[in-house]
Amino acid sequence: MTPGTADLTVRTLGECRIDSPLVALPADGPTTEHYVREDDRVLFDDTLQMVAARGLDSGELPGFEPTGPRRKIFFQPSKTRVGIVTCGGLCPGLNDVIRGLVRELNDHYGVKKIYGFRNGYQGFISKYGREVVELTPQSVSGINEYGGTILGTSRGEQDADEIVDCLEHMSINVLFVIGGDGSMRGALRIADTVQERNLKIAVVGVPKTIDNDIPYIDQSFGFQTAFAKATESIRGASVEARAVPNGVGLVHVMGRHSGFIACYAALANNDADYVLIPEVPFELDGENGFLAHLRRRVERRGRAVVVAAEGAGQEFLADATHPGHDASGNRRLRDIGQFLRHRIADHFAEHGLEMNMKYIDPSYAIRSVPANPYDSVHCIRLAHAAVHAAMAGRTAMVVGRWRGRFVHVPISLAISKRNQVDPHGDLWMSVLEATGQPRTFG
Ligand SMILES: Nc1ncnc2c1ncn2[C@@H]1O[C@H](COP(=O)(O)OP(=O)(O)O)[C@@H](O)[C@H]1O
Ligand SMILES: O=P(O)(O)OC[C@H]1O[C@](O)(COP(=O)(O)O)[C@@H](O)[C@@H]1O
Ligand SMILES: [Mg+2]
């Protein structure tokens, strides 16, 4: 489904009649390659073929609302009370986003009442007894130096009605949700409940996940830091494999349904011989299977490095003991890393070949680190964009970068599908070119 204008339209709480304190900031000039006027739109389509396929006049082409300070805003800043919550798995940069939100609100809009809700959506639910913390420029000073989230996070669905009750009781006008696909589903439920109650509470998301599985944004913040950290493990596996006869370096990285970390980390290190991802099934056995291909490459080169995303090859592990789901309903995965480790060893033994396995699983190490400078910049720019959007009364939307421009993405679109590696796309083609692995095994 190619999104149309209706899919890109952002919900608002009402007319903006209040002069923004940042009225001097927006440029007066025309849209350029460096700036989009607030009354302009960022086109969804970016090739001639895609535009032609619309069969529309240029003025009717679907486009995203650009981010940035508006001349008129919806909320009276001095009377605005803000909530911030972080949900789901950790991701480098969470604290950068929290700090960016607090500084922009306090320093430029003069919003002084900013509250942090603890441990994800549990923070709104009375039975968990989570404290609410006041966030100030002083209390967020330097937090971007640390991984994790000062607010804590959690998984597990919570009742949207009780969350909105809490927002009402605390007279919260704006809620920022920093989370992944699950959190955004939760955020939309909250925004819809607010609308049903005819309340004026803006719900704005800053999408996060190291898996990069959120669509219609170029990349999630934290993704670059996470794959950069995973690259260290591939480098280690490569050094180990080179040091011994018939060394096989096997690296098992996160990536539940999307194999972006495996792809980017392998391309960055450029020493991987095989990349296995959830999106591309592969055969293990047979003369054209992965194991035989790996054996022939090790016989020829004396070593090989394999990068496997945790969601790859789950079909080989479909035994009776299903590991179930996590508290949010995400399917738990069986350990493809250990499975491959043993199948590779067995295969070489069956062929009477020496093989020295060097297995590295960085696990949580790639997402518990602080953001690298690239992601820190991405985080603070997303935070600024989120504040401008919320103060201008936008809701049920996330901020993100689309083709290099920061835009407002309706949450309904952001949760409409999962961002995955396209087996027929240019990223996967680059992986095939860099590794030399065949397009299919078996
Ligand atoms: N389908 C859903 N509807 C409403 N809330 C959801 C849904 N899925 C997840 N959530 C909420 O979002 C939070 C985080 O979701 P989860 O999938 O664990 O992580 P992430 O948001 O990082 O993908 C959960 O704690 C839960 O409260
Ligand atoms: O062990 P946890 O913390 O439940 O989460 C592990 C999962 O979380 C992730 O790191 C990211 O998941 P979310 O961003 O959707 O929370 C996955 O890559 C991984 O499979
Ligand atoms: Mg998720």
Tab-separated table of N, CA, C and O in Angstrom, residues 80 151 328 346:
chain	number	residue	atom	x	y	z
A	80	THR	N	1.396	25.181	30.483
A	80	THR	CA	1.473	23.822	29.925
A	80	THR	C	2.248	22.887	30.844
A	80	THR	O	3.308	23.256	31.361
A	151	LEU	N	14.534	7.297	33.293
A	151	LEU	CA	13.154	7.066	33.741
A	151	LEU	C	12.861	5.583	33.924
A	151	LEU	O	11.834	5.216	34.504
A	328	SER	N	4.914	-7.916	26.298
A	328	SER	CA	4.209	-7.060	25.329
A	328	SER	C	3.607	-7.858	24.195
A	328	SER	O	3.038	-7.272	23.268
A	346	ASP	N	28.952	-30.020	13.748
A	346	ASP	CA	28.581	-31.376	13.307
A	346	ASP	C	28.901	-31.574	11.822
A	346	ASP	O	29.430	-32.608	11.410
